[in-house]
PDB file of C-alpha atoms in Angstrom:
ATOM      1  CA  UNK K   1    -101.223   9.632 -59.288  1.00  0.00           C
ATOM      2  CA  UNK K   2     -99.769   6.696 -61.737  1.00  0.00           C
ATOM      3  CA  UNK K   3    -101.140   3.627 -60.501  1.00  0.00           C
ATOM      4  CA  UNK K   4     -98.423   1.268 -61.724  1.00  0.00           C
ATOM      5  CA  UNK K   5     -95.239   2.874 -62.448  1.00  0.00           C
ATOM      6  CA  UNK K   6     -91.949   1.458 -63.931  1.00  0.00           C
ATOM      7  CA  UNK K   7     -88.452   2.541 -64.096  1.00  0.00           C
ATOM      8  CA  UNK K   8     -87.172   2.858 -66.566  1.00  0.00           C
ATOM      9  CA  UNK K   9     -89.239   2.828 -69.305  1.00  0.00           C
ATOM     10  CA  UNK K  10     -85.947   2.462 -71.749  1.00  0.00           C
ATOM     11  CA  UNK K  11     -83.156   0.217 -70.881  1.00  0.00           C
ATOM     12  CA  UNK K  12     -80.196  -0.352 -73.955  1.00  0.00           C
ATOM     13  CA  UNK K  13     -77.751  -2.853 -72.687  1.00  0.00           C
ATOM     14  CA  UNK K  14     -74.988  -5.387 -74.242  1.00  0.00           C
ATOM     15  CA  UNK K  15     -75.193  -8.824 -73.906  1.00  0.00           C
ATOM     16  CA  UNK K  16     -73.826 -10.829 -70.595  1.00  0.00           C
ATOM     17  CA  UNK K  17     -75.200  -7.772 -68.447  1.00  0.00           C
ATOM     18  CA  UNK K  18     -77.582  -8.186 -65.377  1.00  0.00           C
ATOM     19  CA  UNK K  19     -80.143  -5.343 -65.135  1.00  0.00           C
ATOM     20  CA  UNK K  20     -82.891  -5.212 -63.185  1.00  0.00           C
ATOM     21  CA  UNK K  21     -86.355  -3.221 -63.803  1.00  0.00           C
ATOM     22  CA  UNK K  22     -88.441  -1.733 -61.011  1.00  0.00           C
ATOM     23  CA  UNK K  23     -92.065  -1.947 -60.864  1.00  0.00           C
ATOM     24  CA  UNK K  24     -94.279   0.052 -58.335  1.00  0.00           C
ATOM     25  CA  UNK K  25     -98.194   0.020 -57.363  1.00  0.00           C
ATOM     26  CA  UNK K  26    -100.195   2.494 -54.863  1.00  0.00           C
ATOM     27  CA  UNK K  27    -103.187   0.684 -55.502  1.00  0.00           C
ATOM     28  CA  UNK K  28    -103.064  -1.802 -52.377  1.00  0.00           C
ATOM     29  CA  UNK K  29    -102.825  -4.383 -54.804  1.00  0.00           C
ATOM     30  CA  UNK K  30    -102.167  -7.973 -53.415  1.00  0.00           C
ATOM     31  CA  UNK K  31    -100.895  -9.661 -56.633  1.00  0.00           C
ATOM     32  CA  UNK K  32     -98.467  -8.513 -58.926  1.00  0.00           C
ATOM     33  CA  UNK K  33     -97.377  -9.721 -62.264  1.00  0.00           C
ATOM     34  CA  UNK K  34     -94.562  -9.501 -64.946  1.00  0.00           C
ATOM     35  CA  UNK K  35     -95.436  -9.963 -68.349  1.00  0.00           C
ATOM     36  CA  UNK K  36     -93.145  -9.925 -71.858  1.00  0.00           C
ATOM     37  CA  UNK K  37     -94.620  -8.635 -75.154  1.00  0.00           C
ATOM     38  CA  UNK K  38     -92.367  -9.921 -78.011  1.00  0.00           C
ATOM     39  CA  UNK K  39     -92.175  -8.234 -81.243  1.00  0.00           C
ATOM     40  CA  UNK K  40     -95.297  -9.295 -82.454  1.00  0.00           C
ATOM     41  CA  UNK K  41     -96.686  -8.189 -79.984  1.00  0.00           C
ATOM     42  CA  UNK K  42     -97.636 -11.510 -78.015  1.00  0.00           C
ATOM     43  CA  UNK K  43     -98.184 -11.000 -74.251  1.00  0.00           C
ATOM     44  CA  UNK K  44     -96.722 -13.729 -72.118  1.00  0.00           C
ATOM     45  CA  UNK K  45     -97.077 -13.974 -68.661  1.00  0.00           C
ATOM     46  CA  UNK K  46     -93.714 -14.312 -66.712  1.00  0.00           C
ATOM     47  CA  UNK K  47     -94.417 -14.426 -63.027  1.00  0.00           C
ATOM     48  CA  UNK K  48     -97.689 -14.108 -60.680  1.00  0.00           C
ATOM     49  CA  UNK K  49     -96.821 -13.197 -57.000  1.00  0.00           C
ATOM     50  CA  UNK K  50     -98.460 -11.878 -54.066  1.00  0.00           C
ATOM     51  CA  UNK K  51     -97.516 -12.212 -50.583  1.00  0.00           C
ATOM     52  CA  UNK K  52     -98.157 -15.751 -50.342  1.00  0.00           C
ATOM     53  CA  UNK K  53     -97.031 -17.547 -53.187  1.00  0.00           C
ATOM     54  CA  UNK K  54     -95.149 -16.635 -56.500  1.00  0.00           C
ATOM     55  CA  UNK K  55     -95.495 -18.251 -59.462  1.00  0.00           C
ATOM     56  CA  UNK K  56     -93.115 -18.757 -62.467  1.00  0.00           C
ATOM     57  CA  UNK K  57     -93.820 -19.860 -65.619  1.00  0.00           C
ATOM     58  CA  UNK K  58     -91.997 -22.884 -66.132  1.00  0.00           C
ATOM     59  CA  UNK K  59     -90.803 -21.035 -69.513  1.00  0.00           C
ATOM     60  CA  UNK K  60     -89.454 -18.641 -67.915  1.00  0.00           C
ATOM     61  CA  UNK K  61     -85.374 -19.024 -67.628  1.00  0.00           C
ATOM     62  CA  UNK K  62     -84.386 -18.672 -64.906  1.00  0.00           C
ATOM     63  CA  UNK K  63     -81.834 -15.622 -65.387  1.00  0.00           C
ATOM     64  CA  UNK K  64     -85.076 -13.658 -64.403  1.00  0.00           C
ATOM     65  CA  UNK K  65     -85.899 -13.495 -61.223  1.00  0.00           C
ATOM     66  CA  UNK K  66     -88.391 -11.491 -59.293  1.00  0.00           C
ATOM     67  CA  UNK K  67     -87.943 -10.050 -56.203  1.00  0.00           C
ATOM     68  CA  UNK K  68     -90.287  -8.296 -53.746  1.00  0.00           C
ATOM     69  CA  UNK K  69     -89.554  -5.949 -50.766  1.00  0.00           C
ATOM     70  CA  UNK K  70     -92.869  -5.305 -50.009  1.00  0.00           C
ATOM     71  CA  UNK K  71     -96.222  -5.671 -51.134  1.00  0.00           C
ATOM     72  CA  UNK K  72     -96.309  -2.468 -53.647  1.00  0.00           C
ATOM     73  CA  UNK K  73     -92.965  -3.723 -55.330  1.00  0.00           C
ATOM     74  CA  UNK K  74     -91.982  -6.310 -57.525  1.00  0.00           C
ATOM     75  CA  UNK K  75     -88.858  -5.719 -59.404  1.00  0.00           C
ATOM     76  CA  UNK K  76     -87.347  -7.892 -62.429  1.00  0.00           C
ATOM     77  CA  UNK K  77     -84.070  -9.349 -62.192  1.00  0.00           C
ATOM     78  CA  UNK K  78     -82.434 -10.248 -64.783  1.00  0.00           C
ATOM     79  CA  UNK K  79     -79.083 -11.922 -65.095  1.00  0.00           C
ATOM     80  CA  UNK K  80     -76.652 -12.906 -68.253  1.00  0.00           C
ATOM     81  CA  UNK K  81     -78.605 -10.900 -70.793  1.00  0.00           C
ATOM     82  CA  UNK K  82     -79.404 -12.253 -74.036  1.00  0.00           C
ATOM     83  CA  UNK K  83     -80.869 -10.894 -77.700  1.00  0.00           C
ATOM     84  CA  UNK K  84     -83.325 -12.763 -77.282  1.00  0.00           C
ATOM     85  CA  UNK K  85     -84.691 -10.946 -74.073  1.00  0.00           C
ATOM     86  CA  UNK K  86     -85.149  -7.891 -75.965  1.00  0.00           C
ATOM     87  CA  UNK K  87     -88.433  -6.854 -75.544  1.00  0.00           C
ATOM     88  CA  UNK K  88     -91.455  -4.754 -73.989  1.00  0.00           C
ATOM     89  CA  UNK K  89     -91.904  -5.853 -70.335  1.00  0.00           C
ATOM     90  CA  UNK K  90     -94.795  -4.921 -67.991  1.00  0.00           C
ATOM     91  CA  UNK K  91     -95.193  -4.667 -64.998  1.00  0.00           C
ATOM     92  CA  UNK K  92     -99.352  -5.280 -63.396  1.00  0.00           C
ATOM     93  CA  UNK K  93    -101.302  -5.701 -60.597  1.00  0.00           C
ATOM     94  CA  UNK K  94    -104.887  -6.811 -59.341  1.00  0.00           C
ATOM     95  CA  UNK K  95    -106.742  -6.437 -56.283  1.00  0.00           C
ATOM     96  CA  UNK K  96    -107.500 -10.700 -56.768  1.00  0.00           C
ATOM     97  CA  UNK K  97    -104.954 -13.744 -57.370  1.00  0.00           C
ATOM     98  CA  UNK K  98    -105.140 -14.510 -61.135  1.00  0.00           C
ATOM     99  CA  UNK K  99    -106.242 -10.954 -62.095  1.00  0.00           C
ATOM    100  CA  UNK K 100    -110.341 -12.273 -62.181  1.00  0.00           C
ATOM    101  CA  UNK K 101    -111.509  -8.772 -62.151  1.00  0.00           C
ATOM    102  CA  UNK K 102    -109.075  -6.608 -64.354  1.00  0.00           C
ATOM    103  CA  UNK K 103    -105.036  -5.910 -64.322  1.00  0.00           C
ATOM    104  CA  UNK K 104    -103.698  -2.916 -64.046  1.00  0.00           C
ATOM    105  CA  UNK K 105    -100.854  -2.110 -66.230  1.00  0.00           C
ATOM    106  CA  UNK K 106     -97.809  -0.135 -65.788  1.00  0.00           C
ATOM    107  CA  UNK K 107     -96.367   1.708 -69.130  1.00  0.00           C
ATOM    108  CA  UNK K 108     -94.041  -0.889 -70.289  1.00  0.00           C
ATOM    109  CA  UNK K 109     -90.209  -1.079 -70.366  1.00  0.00           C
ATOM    110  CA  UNK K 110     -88.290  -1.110 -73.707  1.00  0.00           C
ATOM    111  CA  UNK K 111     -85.637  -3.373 -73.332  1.00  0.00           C
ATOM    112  CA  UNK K 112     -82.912  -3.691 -75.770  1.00  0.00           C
ATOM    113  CA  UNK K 113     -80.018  -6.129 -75.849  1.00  0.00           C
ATOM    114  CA  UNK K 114     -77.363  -5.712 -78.439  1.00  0.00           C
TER     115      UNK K 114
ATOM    116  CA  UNK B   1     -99.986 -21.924 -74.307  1.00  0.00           C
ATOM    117  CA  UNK B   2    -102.123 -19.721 -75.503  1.00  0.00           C
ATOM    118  CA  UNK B   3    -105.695 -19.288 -75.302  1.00  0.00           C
ATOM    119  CA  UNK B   4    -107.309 -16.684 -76.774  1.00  0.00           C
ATOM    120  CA  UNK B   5    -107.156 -15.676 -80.703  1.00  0.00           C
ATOM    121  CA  UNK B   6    -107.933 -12.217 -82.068  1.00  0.00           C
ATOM    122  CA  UNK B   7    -109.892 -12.120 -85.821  1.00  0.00           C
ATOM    123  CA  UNK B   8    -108.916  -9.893 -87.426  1.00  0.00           C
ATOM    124  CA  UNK B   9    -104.852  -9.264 -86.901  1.00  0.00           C
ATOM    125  CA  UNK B  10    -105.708  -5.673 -87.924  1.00  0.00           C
ATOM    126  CA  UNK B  11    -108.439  -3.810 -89.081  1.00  0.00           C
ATOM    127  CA  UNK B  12    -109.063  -0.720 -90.481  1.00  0.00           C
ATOM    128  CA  UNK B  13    -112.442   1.178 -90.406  1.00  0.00           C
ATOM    129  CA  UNK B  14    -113.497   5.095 -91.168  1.00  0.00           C
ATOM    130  CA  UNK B  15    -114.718   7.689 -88.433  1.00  0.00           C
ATOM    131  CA  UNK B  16    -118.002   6.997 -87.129  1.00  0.00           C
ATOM    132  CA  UNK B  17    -117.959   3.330 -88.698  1.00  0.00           C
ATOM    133  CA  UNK B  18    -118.473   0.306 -86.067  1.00  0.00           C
ATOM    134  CA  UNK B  19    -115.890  -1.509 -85.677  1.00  0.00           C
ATOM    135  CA  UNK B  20    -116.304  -5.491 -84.557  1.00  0.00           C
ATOM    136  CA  UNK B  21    -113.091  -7.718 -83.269  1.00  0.00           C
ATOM    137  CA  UNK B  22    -113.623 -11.516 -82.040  1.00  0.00           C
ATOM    138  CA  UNK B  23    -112.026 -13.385 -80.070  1.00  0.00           C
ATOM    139  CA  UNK B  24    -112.351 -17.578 -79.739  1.00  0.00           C
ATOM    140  CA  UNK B  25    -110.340 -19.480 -77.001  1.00  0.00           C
ATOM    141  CA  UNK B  26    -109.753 -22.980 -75.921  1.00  0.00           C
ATOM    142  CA  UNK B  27    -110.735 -23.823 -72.466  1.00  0.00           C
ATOM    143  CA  UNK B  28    -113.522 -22.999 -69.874  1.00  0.00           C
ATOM    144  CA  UNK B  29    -113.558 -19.801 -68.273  1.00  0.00           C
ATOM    145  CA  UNK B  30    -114.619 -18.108 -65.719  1.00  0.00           C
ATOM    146  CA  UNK B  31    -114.628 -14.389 -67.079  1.00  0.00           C
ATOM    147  CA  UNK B  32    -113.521 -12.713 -70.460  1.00  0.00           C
ATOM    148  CA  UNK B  33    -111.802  -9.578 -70.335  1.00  0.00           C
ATOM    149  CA  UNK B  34    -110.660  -6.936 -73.017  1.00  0.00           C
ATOM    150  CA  UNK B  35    -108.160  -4.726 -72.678  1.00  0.00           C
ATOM    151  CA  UNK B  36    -106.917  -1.935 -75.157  1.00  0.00           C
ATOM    152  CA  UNK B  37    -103.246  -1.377 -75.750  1.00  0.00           C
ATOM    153  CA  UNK B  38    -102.533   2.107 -77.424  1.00  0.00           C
ATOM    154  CA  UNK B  39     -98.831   2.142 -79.164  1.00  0.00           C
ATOM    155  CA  UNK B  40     -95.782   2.321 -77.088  1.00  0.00           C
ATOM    156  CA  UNK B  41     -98.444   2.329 -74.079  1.00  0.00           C
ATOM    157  CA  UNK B  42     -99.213  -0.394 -70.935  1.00  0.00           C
ATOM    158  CA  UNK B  43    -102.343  -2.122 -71.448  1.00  0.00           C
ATOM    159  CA  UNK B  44    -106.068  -0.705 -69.910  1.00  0.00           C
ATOM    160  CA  UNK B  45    -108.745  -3.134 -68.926  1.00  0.00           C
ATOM    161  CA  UNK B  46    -112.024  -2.181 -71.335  1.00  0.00           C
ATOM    162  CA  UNK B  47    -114.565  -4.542 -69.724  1.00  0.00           C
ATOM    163  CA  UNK B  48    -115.184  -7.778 -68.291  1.00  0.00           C
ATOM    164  CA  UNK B  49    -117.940 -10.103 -69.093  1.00  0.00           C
ATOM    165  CA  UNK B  50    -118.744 -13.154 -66.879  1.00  0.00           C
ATOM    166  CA  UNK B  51    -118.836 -17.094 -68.044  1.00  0.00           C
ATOM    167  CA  UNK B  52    -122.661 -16.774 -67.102  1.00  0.00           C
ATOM    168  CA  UNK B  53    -123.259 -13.510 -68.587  1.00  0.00           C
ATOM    169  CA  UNK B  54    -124.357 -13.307 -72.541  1.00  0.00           C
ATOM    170  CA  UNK B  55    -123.438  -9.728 -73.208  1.00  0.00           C
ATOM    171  CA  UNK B  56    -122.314  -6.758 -71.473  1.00  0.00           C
ATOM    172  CA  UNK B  57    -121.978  -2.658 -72.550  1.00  0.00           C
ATOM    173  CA  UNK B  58    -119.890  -0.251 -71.119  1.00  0.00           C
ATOM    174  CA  UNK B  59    -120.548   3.199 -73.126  1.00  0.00           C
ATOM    175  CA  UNK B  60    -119.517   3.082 -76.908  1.00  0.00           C
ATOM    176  CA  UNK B  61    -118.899  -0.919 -75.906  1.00  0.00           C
ATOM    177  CA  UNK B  62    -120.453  -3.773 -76.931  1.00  0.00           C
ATOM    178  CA  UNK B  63    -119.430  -7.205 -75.907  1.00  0.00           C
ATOM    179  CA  UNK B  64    -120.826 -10.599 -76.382  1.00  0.00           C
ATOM    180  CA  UNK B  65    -119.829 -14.149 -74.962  1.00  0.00           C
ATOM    181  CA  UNK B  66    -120.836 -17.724 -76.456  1.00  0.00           C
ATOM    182  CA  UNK B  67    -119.535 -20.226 -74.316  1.00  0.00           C
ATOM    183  CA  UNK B  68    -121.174 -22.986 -76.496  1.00  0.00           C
ATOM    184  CA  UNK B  69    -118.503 -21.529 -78.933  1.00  0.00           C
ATOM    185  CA  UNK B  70    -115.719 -20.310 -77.175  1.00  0.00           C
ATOM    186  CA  UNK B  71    -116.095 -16.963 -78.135  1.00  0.00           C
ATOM    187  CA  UNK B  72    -117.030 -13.375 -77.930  1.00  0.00           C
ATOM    188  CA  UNK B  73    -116.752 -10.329 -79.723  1.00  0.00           C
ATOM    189  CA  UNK B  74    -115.773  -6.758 -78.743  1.00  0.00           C
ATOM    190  CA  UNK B  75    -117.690  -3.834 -80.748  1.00  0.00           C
ATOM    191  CA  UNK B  76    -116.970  -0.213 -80.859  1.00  0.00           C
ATOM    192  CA  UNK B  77    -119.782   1.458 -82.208  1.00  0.00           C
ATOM    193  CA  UNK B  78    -119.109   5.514 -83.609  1.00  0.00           C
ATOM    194  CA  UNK B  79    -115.690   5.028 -83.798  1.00  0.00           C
ATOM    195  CA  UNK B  80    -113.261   7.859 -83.243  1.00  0.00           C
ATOM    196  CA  UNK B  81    -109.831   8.450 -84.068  1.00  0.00           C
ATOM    197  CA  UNK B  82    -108.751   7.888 -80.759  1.00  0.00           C
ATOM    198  CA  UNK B  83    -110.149   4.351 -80.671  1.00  0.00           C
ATOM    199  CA  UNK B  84    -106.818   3.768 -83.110  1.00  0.00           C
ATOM    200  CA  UNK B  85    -104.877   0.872 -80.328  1.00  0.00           C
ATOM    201  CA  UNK B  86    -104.452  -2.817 -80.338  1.00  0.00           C
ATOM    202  CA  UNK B  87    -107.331  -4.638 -78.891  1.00  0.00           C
ATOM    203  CA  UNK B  88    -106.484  -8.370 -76.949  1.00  0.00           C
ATOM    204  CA  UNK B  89    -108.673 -10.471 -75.005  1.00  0.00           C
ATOM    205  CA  UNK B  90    -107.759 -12.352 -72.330  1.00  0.00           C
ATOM    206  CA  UNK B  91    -109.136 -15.563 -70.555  1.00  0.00           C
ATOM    207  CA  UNK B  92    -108.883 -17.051 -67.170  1.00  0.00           C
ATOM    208  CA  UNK B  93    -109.240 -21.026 -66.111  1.00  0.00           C
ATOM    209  CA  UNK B  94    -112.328 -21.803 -64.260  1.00  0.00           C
ATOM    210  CA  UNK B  95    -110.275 -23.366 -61.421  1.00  0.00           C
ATOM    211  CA  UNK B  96    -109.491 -20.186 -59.342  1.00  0.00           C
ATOM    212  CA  UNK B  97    -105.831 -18.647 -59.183  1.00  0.00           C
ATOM    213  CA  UNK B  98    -104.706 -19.041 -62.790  1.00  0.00           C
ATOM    214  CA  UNK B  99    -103.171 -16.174 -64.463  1.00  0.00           C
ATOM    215  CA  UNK B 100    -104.655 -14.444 -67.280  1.00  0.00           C
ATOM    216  CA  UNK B 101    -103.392 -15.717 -70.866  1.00  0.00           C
ATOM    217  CA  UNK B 102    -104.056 -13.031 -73.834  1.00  0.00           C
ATOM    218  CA  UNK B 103    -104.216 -13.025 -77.250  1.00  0.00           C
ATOM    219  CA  UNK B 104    -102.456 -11.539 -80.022  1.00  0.00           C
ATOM    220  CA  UNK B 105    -104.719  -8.919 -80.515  1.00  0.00           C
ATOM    221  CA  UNK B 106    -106.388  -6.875 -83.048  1.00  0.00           C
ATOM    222  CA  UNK B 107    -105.003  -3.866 -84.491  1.00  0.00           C
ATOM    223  CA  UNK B 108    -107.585  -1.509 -85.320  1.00  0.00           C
ATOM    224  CA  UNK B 109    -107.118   1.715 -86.938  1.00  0.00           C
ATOM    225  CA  UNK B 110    -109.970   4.764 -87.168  1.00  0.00           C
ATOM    226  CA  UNK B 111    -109.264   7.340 -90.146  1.00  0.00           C
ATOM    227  CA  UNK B 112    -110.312  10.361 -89.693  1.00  0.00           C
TER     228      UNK B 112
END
């Protein structure tokens, strides 16, 4: 029944890894988004993507990637972990490009780098 | 950058007490949203109020938009213990296909 699900919802690494983070939706959502909450709990949007166009923030480094096999995935890539990339990611989606009429969160993923 | 700010950072209230968080952003909008983020939790979409609309309630919701001022304001009226979450708002562009940009938020805690 979980509308936007992520795996897994802990992830404790070392620094240099690559990890990735899988994000699902059975919403027949067309857009699907990555965001980072830092410590303070500041939400930053990562990537926008749908089946048309993706969009990065320029931000963004680009040891993340995102990569989508279909339309109800989007899973996080990331390569040559840092500290700095610990953090809360989520994973969303909306029925509209941009999100104009509500996101739909998945339940975060605690990422730790040491 | 970012766009909307939360006032207060964190507020704490009593059971039954109403409970009022503001938000003020930068640029023109087309809609205002709030979501509610309870701890260690993904974020849930509260309500959405339109650039043309003035106010909108949903329930135990309350929430106003001045686009004159760049703001609106999220009230919980009766609050309950389980209204303890972080509260953001979050803004979209008025030019179609721009991602949402949120706040900080407001931490609100209800003591029962």
């Amino acid at each position: 029944d979980t509308a936007v699900s992520q795996t897994p919802k802990y992830l404790v690494t070392q620094m240099g890894n690559d990890k990735s983070i899988k994000c699902e939706q059975n919403l027949g959502h067309d857009t699907m988004y990555w965001y980072k909450q830092d410590s303070k709990k500041f939400l930053k949007i990562m990537f926008s993507y749908n089946n048309k166009e993706l969009i990065i923030n320029e931000t963004v480094p680009n040891r993340f990637s995102p990569k989508s096999p279909d339309k109800a995935h989007l899973n996080l890539h990331i390569n040559s972990l840092e500290l700095g990339d610990s953090a809360v990611y989520f994973c969303a989606s909306s029925q509209d490009y941009g999100g104009g009429r509500g996101q739909y969160f998945g339940p975060g993923t605690r990422l730790t780098v040491t | 950058s970012q766009q909307g700010e939360e006032d207060p950072q964190a507020l704490s209230i009593q059971e039954g007490e109403n409970a009022t968080m503001n938000c003020s952003y930068k640029t023109s909008i087309n809609n205002l949203q709030w979501y509610r983020q309870n701890s260690g939790r993904g974020l849930v979409h509260l309500i959405l109020i339109r650039s043309n609309e003035r106010e909108k309630h949903s329930g135990r919701l309350r929430v106003t938009l001045d686009t004159s001022k760049k703001s609106s304001s999220l009230l919980i009226t009766a609050s309950r213990a389980a209204d303890t979450a972080s509260y953001f708002c979050a803004t979209d562009g008025d030019s179609g296909n721009t991602p949402l940009v949120f706040g900080k938020g407001t931490r609100l805690s209800v003591i029962a």
